[in-house]
Amino acid sequence: MSWGTELWDQFDNLEKHTQWGIEVLEKYIKFVKERTEIEINYAKQLRNLSKKYQTKKNSKEEDEFKYTSCKAFQTTLNEMNDYAGQHELISENMSSQITAELTRFVQELKQERKSNFHEGRKAQQHIETCWKQLESSKRRFERDCKEADRAQQYFEKMDADINVTKADVEKARQQAQIRHQMADDSKGDYSSVLQKFNCEQHDHYFTHIPSIYQKLQDMEERRIGRLGESLKTYAEIDRQVIPIIGKCLDEITKSAESINQKQDSHMVIEAYKSGFEPPGDIDFEDFTQSIKRTVSDTSLTNPKTDGKSDLKLSSKSRGKLWPFIKKNKGATPEDFSNLPPEQRRKKLQQKVDELNKDIQKEIDQSPDGSYTEDHSQETEVKVTPTEFDDDFDEEEPLPTIGTCKALYPFDGENEGTISVTEGEILSVIEEDKGDGWTRIRRSEEEEGYVPTSYIEVYLDRNAKDS
C-alpha cells in the first residue's frame, strides 16, 4: 500500500508522523550514548578496584603470593582487569558503530524530510493558486451573466413602453448586447480556467503528491529498517565480548580449583617453624647445698657468677627454653643469628643463592667471560655456609633410623636437598625436627633433605631408642 494513494489528503498528519519518527531515532541515540557512558565508567571502576587490591611490590603482601589461595585471588584481580577491557570495547564499538552512524543518518533524514515537505507545500500552494483563479473566473462569469440578464430585461421593458423614444430603446438594446458579449467572454474564460484547473488538480493528486508521499514513505521505511539494524548491532556488540568474558570467568574458576589447602597449610609450617623441640622438664636445683650463696648469685634469670657454678641449666634445658627468651627487636644481623635454627637455615640458603646469582650475572656480563670484581662476596658465600654447617651438620655419618617411601617427586634443586622420584624407597637418617624436612640417604652415597609431606616415613623403633 502506498501513502500517495491511501493518504493523499493527510499532509499534516504525515508531517507530524515523520517528525515523531526522527525523534524516536534521536531518543535511541541518546539511550546508546548513556549506555556507553555507563560501560566506560563501569570499566574504570573495575580497573580501579583491581588496582586497589593488587599486591604491591616490595611489600609484606608480596610474601603472601606464594600461597595458592592468594595466587587465585591475584588471578581473579588480573582477569577482572581484562574483564573491564571488554566493557571498554563495548563502549567504543557502540560509539563508533551506532552513535556516530545514526547521528549522520538522522541529519540526512532531516534534510531529506525538509526537502520533500518543501516540495509538497509548493505543490499545495500551486493547486490552491489554481483554485483561486478558478473561483475568480467563476464569480466573474456569474456576475457578467447577471448583468446581461438585467440589461436584457431593461431592454425588453424599454421596448414595450410606447412612451420611450426609439433612441432610448436602441441604447438599451446596445447595452444588452454588450452585456451578453461580456457574459459570453466570461463563460469562455471560465471554461478555459476550469479545464486547466482540472488538469492541474489531476496531476497534483495523481502524480505530484503520490511521488512526494512515496519519497516520504521510503524515507520512513529506511528509518525503521535502520533502527532495526542498529538494534541488531547493539546486541551483536555485546555478544562479541561474551566468549572473552567467558574465558576470564573460566580462568577465575580454574584458579579457584587450583587452590590446595593442604599445600598452603604446609607452607605456613615452612614459613614459621622454628626447628626447636618443645621445652622439656626443668631439672630440680637443690639450693640447700649453697645456702650461703645470695639469691642473686643463684638466680636463674640473672647469673652473675664467674662461670664456675654447678647450678647452671644443662645445655639441653637451655636449648629447649630458647623459644621463650625475649628476642632482640633491633635490626636483623646479616647472619640471621636472631632467627630460630630452621628459619636461619632457610634465610642463609636464600642469601647464598642470591649471591651466587649475582656472581654468575657478573661473570656473564664480563667482556672476557671472567669475573674480575672484588671477591668479597664470594668469600662471604663460602664463609656463611660454613657457619651454617657448624650449627646443623654432623661430623660423622648418621645411622639409619628407618625407611621412607616418596609419595611425590621432588627436584631437590637447593643446596642440602636431594631429589627423589615417586614411589622410591630410601633410608631415613634424621627425622623431622618440626621444620617440615626429613634427612634421607640413597645407596650410602647421596644424602640430603626432602619435605616431610612428600614422603611416608617408617621409623625403626629399636634404632630410634638406641
GROMACS .gro file of N, CA and C in nm, residues 36 81 108 130 176 180 231 239 259 266 312 336-337 383 445:
model
   45
   36THR      N    1   2.693   0.377   2.671
   36THR     CA    2   2.839   0.380   2.654
   36THR      C    3   2.906   0.448   2.773
   81ASN      N    4   4.066  -0.717   3.544
   81ASN     CA    5   4.122  -0.609   3.464
   81ASN      C    6   4.092  -0.632   3.316
  108GLU      N    7   2.084   1.330   0.767
  108GLU     CA    8   2.041   1.308   0.628
  108GLU      C    9   1.888   1.300   0.620
  130CYS      N   10  -0.433   2.784  -0.832
  130CYS     CA   11  -0.520   2.747  -0.945
  130CYS      C   12  -0.667   2.749  -0.902
  176ALA      N   13  -2.763   4.587  -2.381
  176ALA     CA   14  -2.792   4.445  -2.356
  176ALA      C   15  -2.699   4.357  -2.439
  180HIS      N   16  -2.434   4.085  -2.297
  180HIS     CA   17  -2.435   3.946  -2.344
  180HIS      C   18  -2.297   3.904  -2.394
  231LEU      N   19   1.961  -0.204   1.634
  231LEU     CA   20   1.930  -0.289   1.748
  231LEU      C   21   2.003  -0.423   1.738
  239ARG      N   22   2.735  -0.949   2.224
  239ARG     CA   23   2.760  -1.091   2.202
  239ARG      C   24   2.907  -1.117   2.167
  259ILE      N   25   4.343  -2.406   4.404
  259ILE     CA   26   4.375  -2.382   4.545
  259ILE      C   27   4.394  -2.515   4.616
  266HIS      N   28   5.096  -2.645   5.472
  266HIS     CA   29   5.236  -2.687   5.484
  266HIS      C   30   5.329  -2.568   5.467
  312LYS      N   31   7.406  -2.423   8.702
  312LYS     CA   32   7.359  -2.379   8.570
  312LYS      C   33   7.269  -2.484   8.508
  336PHE      N   34   7.166  -1.361   6.034
  336PHE     CA   35   7.035  -1.404   6.080
  336PHE      C   36   7.042  -1.482   6.211
  337SER      N   37   7.137  -1.445   6.295
  337SER     CA   38   7.155  -1.518   6.421
  337SER      C   39   7.039  -1.495   6.518
  383VAL      N   40   8.200  -1.846   5.352
  383VAL     CA   41   8.206  -1.841   5.497
  383VAL      C   42   8.069  -1.871   5.557
  445GLU      N   43   7.559  -4.320   4.958
  445GLU     CA   44   7.644  -4.219   4.894
  445GLU      C   45   7.577  -4.081   4.895
   0.00000   0.00000   0.00000
